[in-house]
Amino acid sequence: MSLALLYFVKAPQPGQVKSRLARSIGIEAATALYDWSGRETCDRLRTWLTPHRARGLSPLSTEPGATDSGATDSGATEIGATTLGPADLWVFYSPAEAADDVATWLAWADRDRLIPQHSGDLGDRLAAAFDLAWQRGYDRAIVLGSDSPDLPLDRLDRAAQSQADAAIVPTADGGYCLLAWQRSAYTDAAFRAMPWSTSVVAEQTIAAITDAGRSIDVLEPWFDLDELADLRAWLVRDPSPQERSRRRAIVCLLYTSPSPRDRTRS
């Protein structure tokens, strides 16, 4: 089963990203946080796609030290009834004129999979991304954004191997940070007339999918980095002292680093 990861980002331009967080920590710091979050998420997705991760995991494993006993002769990995075959990462960016900046920011060399987001509201843009995945022949597609840089990879594993028509990871603020579809069951009803940027997006998306007669796996919720409270929670969420220290260092650097715009154009 082939898989496309559809990664949605905005170019990290001051005043254009993290507007709610910027009201608390300032535009430059909020932009720097988005700059880091976007790169961190992209790197984690690349790692997830690597057939054999550096820490010894197969693409659909969730436990350190797991073996690759599910590997097939073709290099795919089988978990239960699901085989993960070819898997690719696609970047959908905005604004349309920011291709060079985004490619530099994400160290992205494959211009064929660097796509400007479609016009219209978020629903139109998401639907267009899924349509492209189906046109390119993928069996399953998963869309993610850059606002949940510490999304546990087991959520991605479970979405990739779900036997339901769709899978979703809601966020604590009522939105969602991941939505997966199988091509055979896809409907754009999940994107029509949605009250985007409200606390009922996930609820109404789930309802639209079930009303269309499709099944959906609702996975454990996760968190966005949209408000000051989210940032504070993120700083202490990981149980590892090393990771908590790394996150504090990142936040400290936000106030001393050059602006993302200067960095991408240097």
Tab-separated table of C-alpha atoms in Angstrom, residues 12-35 254-255 257-261:
chain	number	residue	atom	x	y	z
A	12	PRO	CA	8.119	31.735	8.116
A	13	GLN	CA	7.534	35.398	7.375
A	14	PRO	CA	7.168	37.818	10.310
A	15	GLY	CA	3.571	38.815	10.876
A	16	GLN	CA	2.230	35.958	8.739
A	17	VAL	CA	2.568	33.023	11.167
A	18	LYS	CA	1.694	32.335	14.827
A	19	SER	CA	-0.359	35.513	15.168
A	20	ARG	CA	-2.011	34.451	18.444
A	21	LEU	CA	1.285	33.500	20.040
A	22	ALA	CA	2.870	36.694	18.729
A	23	ARG	CA	0.527	38.724	20.910
A	24	SER	CA	2.218	37.165	23.951
A	25	ILE	CA	5.876	36.719	22.948
A	26	GLY	CA	6.290	39.174	20.067
A	27	ILE	CA	6.311	38.784	16.303
A	28	GLU	CA	9.995	37.935	15.898
A	29	ALA	CA	10.012	35.277	18.631
A	30	ALA	CA	6.767	33.743	17.361
A	31	THR	CA	8.149	33.641	13.824
A	32	ALA	CA	11.375	32.059	15.051
A	33	LEU	CA	9.364	29.413	16.899
A	34	TYR	CA	7.404	28.638	13.730
A	35	ASP	CA	10.649	28.502	11.766
A	254	LEU	CA	14.244	32.371	19.895
A	255	TYR	CA	15.136	35.725	21.384
A	257	SER	CA	18.602	34.236	16.670
A	258	PRO	CA	18.450	36.271	13.426
A	259	SER	CA	14.990	36.506	11.934
A	260	PRO	CA	13.881	33.547	9.776
A	261	ARG	CA	13.532	35.885	6.801
